C-alpha positions as a printed Julia matrix, in Angstrom:
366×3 Matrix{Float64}:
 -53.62  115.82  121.05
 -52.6   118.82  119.39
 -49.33  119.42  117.19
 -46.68  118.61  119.15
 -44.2   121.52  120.4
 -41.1   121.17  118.29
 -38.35  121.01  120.32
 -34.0   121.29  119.78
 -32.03  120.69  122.88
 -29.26  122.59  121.98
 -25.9   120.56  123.5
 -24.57  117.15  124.01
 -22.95  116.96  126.73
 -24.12  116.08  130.03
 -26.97  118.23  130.32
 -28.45  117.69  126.72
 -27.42  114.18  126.88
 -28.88  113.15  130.33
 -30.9   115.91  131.64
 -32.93  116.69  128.03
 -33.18  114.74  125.36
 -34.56  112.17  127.58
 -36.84  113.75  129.38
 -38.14  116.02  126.0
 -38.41  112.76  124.53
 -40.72  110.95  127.27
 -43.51  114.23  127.32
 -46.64  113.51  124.89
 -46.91  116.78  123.21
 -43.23  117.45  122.8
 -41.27  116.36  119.97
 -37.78  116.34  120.08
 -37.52  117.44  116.62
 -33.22  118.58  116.25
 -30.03  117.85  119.0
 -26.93  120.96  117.89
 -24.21  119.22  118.33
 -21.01  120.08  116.52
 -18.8   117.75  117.82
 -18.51  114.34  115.48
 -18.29  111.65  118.17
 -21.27  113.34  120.28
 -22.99  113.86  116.79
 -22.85  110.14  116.33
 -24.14  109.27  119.9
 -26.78  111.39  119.27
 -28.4   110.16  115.94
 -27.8   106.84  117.61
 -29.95  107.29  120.36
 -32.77  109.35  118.8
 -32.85  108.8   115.39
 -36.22  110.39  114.67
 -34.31  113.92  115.3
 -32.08  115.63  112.79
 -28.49  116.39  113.85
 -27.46  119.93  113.29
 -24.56  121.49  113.42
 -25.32  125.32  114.52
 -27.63  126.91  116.77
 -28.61  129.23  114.33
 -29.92  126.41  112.2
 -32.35  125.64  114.7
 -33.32  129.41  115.31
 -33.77  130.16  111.68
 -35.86  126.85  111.08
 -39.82  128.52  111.34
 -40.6   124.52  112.42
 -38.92  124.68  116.35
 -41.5   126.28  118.63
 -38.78  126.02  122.11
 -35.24  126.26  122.44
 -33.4   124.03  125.36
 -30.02  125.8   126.6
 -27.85  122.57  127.88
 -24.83  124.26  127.16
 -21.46  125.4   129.22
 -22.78  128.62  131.51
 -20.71  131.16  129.61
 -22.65  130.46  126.87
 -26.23  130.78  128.46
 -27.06  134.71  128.01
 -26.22  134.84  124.12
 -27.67  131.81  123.48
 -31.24  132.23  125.38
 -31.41  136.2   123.86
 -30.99  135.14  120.54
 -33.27  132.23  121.16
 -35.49  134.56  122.22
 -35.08  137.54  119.32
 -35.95  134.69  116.98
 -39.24  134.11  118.61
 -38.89  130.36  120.72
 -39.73  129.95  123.53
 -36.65  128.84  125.93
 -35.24  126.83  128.68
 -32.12  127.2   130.09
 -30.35  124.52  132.16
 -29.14  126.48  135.74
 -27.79  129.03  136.28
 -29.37  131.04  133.71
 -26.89  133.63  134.17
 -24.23  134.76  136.4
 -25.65  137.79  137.78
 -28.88  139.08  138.33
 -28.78  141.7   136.17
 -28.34  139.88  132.98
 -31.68  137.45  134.42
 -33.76  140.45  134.66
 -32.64  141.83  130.91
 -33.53  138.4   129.67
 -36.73  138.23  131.56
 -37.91  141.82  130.59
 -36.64  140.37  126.19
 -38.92  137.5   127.15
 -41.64  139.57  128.34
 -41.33  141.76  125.45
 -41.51  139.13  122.73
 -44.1   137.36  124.46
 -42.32  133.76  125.35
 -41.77  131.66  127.63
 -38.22  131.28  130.02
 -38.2   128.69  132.19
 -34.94  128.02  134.07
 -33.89  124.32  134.47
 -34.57  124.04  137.9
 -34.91  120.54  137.95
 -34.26  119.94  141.62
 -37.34  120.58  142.69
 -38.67  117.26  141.07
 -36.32  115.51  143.2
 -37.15  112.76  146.22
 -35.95  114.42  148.98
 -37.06  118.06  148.14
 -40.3   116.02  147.23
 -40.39  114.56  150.85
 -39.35  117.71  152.5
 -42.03  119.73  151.53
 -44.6   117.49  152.64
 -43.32  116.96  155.77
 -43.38  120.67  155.98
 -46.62  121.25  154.58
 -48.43  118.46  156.79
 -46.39  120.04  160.06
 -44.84  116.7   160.9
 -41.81  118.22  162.62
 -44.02  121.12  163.88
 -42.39  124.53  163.41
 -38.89  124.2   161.56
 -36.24  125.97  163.05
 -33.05  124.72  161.26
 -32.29  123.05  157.73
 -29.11  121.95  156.48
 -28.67  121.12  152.76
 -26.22  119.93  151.38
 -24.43  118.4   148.21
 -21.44  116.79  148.42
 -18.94  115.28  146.06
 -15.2   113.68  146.51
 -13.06  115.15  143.49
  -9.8   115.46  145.67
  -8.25  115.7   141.65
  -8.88  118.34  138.97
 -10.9   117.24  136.24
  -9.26  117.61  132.81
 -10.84  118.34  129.56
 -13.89  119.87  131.62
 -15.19  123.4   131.26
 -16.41  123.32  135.24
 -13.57  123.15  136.07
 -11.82  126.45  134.77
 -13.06  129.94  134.12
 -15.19  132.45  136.23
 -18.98  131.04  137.26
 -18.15  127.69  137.06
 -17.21  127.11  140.71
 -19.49  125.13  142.77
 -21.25  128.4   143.67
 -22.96  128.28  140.1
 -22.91  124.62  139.6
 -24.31  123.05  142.95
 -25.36  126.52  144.34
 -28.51  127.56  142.39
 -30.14  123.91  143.12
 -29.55  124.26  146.93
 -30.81  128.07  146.62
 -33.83  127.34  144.32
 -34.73  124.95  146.91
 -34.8   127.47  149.84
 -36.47  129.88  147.85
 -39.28  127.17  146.95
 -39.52  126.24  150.81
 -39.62  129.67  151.86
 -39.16  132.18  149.26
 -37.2   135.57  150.66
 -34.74  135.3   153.61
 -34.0   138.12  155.46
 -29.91  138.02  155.67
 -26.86  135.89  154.04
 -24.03  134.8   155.34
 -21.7   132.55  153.4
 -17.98  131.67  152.86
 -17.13  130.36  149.31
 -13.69  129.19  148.93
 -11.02  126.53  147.63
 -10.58  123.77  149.58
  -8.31  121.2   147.28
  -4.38  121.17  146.84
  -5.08  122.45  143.05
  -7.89  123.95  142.2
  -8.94  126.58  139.7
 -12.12  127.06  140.89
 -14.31  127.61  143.97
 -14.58  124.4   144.83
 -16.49  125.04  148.52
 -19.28  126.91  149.76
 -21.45  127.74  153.1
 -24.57  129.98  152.53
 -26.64  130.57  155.45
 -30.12  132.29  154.97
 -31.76  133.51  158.39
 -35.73  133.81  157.86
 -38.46  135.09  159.91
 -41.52  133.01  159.15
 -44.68  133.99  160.93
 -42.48  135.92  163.93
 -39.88  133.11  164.28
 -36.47  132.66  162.93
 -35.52  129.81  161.04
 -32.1   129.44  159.54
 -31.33  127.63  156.21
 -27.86  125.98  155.45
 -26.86  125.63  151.71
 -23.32  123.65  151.57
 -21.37  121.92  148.83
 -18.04  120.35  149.07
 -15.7   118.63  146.74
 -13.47  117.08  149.61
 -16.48  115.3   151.22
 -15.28  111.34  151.05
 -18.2   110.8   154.02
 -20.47  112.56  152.57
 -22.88  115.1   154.5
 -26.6   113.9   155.07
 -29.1   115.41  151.85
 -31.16  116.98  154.47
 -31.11  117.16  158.16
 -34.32  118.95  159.52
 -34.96  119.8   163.05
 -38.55  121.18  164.28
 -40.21  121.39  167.7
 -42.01  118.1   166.86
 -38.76  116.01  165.55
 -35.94  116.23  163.36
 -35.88  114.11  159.62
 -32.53  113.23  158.17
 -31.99  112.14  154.51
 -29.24  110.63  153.59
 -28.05  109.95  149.42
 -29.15  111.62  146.54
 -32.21  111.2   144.12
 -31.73  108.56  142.24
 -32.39  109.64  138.51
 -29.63  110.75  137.37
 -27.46  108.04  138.2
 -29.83  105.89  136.38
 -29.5   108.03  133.41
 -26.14  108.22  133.51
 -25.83  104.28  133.26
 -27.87  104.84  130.51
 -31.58  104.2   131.62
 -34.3   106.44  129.69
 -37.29  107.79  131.73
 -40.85  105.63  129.96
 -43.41  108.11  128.55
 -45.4   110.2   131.26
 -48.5   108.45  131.69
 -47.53  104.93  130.69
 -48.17  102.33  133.76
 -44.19  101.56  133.78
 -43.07  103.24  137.31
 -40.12  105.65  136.8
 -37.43  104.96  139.85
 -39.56  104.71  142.91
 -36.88  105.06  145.89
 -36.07  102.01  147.56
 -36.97  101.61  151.3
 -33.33  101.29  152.22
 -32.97  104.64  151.2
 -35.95  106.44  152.74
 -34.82  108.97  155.4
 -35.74  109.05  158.96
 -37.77  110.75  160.9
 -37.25  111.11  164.74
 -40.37  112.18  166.65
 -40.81  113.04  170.59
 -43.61  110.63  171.58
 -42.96  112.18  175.01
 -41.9   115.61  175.25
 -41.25  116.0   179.06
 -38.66  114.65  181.23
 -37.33  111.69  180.52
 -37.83  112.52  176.68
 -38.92  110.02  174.52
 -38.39  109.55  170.79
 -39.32  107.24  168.05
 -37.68  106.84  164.57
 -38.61  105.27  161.6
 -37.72  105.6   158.5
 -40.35  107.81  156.27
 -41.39  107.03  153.21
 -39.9   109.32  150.13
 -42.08  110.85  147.19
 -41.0   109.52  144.03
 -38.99  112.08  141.98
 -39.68  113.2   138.61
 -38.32  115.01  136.26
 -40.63  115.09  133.35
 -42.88  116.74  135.54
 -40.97  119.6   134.82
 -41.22  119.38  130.78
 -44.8   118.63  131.48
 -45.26  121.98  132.86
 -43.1   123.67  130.02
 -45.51  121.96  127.94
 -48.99  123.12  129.63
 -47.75  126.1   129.97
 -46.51  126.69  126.11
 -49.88  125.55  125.16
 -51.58  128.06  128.12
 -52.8   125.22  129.97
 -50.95  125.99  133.11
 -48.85  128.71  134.34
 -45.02  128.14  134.67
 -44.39  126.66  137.47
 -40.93  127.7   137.82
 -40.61  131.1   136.36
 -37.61  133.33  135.31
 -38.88  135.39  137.81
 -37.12  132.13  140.46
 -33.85  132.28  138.64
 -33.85  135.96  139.07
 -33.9   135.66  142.96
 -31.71  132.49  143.06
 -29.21  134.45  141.11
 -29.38  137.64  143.17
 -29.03  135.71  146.19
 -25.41  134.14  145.12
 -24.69  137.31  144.12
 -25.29  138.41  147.38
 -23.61  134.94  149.0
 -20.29  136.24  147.09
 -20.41  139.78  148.44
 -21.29  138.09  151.8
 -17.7   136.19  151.28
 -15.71  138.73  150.05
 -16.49  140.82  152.83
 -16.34  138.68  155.59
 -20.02  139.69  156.68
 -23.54  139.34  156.86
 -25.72  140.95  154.48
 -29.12  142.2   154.44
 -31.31  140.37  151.2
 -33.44  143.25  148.44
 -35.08  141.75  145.14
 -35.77  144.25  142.5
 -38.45  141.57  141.6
């Protein structure tokens, strides 16, 4: 193994807390070498759970120090541009927890400063290491449900109450359109990269609210000749919740209820074992696989069979594994700034879509 890739997660809260340091920590070849954290109780928590990492105060301890080789953004989304340029003009390498701005043109300045001093961005898209996107994709890829013509994604919450003493909950891009948004975009865009139109309504939905706090994006596509329309909705009045997925093809139809199941592990405080030890990391359980619906008899009288189909584990050190190869030129990026860029042009365009009450035709300058 070679020197390990020096790494300061820069943030506390929930991101650096559950979404980083642990899974940093689990990656042979990364070293989770400082935490910035300013805040004295967090501080604490921190040095109590990874003592082998200094505690620093200021990000611009970590950017000066010639010892960190990568830079991890976990902190509130106003923050994200300054931080990742001036990770960047000190010569780290970066990720950014989503978005990684709140418009497309500041992704595309940071992208062309990455380019320019020759590191890495890679945008937190950890959603695409999840068990149902997992599961999706294969059922795609292996034509299970033959050719897809709808999918409906969706994450929803029940926070009928403002949240005090929260930054998502106040400010402009910290609506649900920035927080939930870019993983149910990124997602589409992995599936099926450019759609041709948008058409969404974001909007607030609760008695108080200072926030957007719903959203509907529809994407129509044209895949080889054929339409297939993509629903992206989050909700914060959703006490039944939604299914994760419902799919429908020409074959079948697979539905998905609950969500992944990492990071309510990490939240109760599991930590992910190191990648490539024998100890499994949260295989679903079979009561929560999703089912899939197939026509065993397509003519009159129809016939159908369900059973439930059996989901890919998620994983998100997978992600940091690829930061990793990719640092070391291993491996290309597997999700590259050049992804945030059209996630974040496409809410751009799912706000303009909303404002206007229309449908809008999708461009990429990328």
């Amino acid at each position: 193994m070679s020197t390990p890739i020096r790494t300061a997660v820069l943030g506390y809260g929930l991101a650096g807390r559950v979404f980083h340091c642990p899974f940093v920590s689990a990656i042979p070849g990364l070293e989770l070498t400082a935490i910035v954290v300013s805040n004295s109780d967090r501080a604490a928590a921190a040095a109590a759970a990874y003592p082998q990492s200094r505690i620093v105060a200021t990000a611009d301890e970590a950017f000066a120090d010639p010892g960190i080789d990568l830079i991890v953004v976990g902190t509130p989304n106003a923050t994200h541009v300054d931080l990742v340029t001036r990770a960047l003009r000190a010569g780290k390498h970066v990720v950014c927890d989503k978005p990684l701005a709140t418009n497309a043109t500041d992704v595309l300045t940071l992208i062309t400063l990455a380019k320019h001093q020759g590191k890495l961005l890679a945008p937190f898209h950890n959603r695409r290491y999840d068990t149902e996107f997992l599961t999706l994709r294969q059922l795609i890829a292996d034509n299970t449900l033959g050719r897809i013509v709808q999918v409906l994604a969706f994450y929803d919450r029940y926070r009928p109450l403002v949240r005090p003493n929260t930054w998502k909950e106040a400010g402009p891009g910290n609506g649900l359109l920035y927080d939930l948004g870019p993983h149910l975009v990124d997602q589409a865009v992995a599936l099926y990269g450019k759609p041709k139109f948008v058409t969404a309504s974001i909007r607030r939905e609760r008695d108080v609210t200072h926030i957007e706090d719903a959203v509907d994006i529809v994407f129509d596509y044209e895949v080889e000749g054929r339409n297939i329309r993509y629903q992206c909705s989050a909700s914060m009045l959703a006490a039944d919740p939604s299914p994760r997925f419902r799919v429908h093809g020409t074959h079948g139809s697979y539905t998905k209820q609950g969500l992944d199941p990492q990071e309510a592990a990490l939240l109760g405080g599991a930590r992910p074992p190191q990648l490539g030890s024998q100890q499994p990391w949260l295989p679903e359980p079979e009561t929560s696989w999703g089912t899939l619906t197939l026509a065993t008899k397509q003519t009159e009288p129809v016939e159908l069979s369900r059973k439930p189909y059996p989901s890919i584990p998620g994983d998100y050190r997978l992600f940091y594994a690829n930061v990793r190869d990719a640092i070391r030129g291993d491996a290309p990026l597997a999700i590259p700034a050049e992804d945030a860029y059209r996630v974040i042009r496409l809410l751009d365009l799912a706000q303009q879509s909303s404002d206007q009450q229309r449908t809008l035709p999708v461009t990429f300058d990328l």
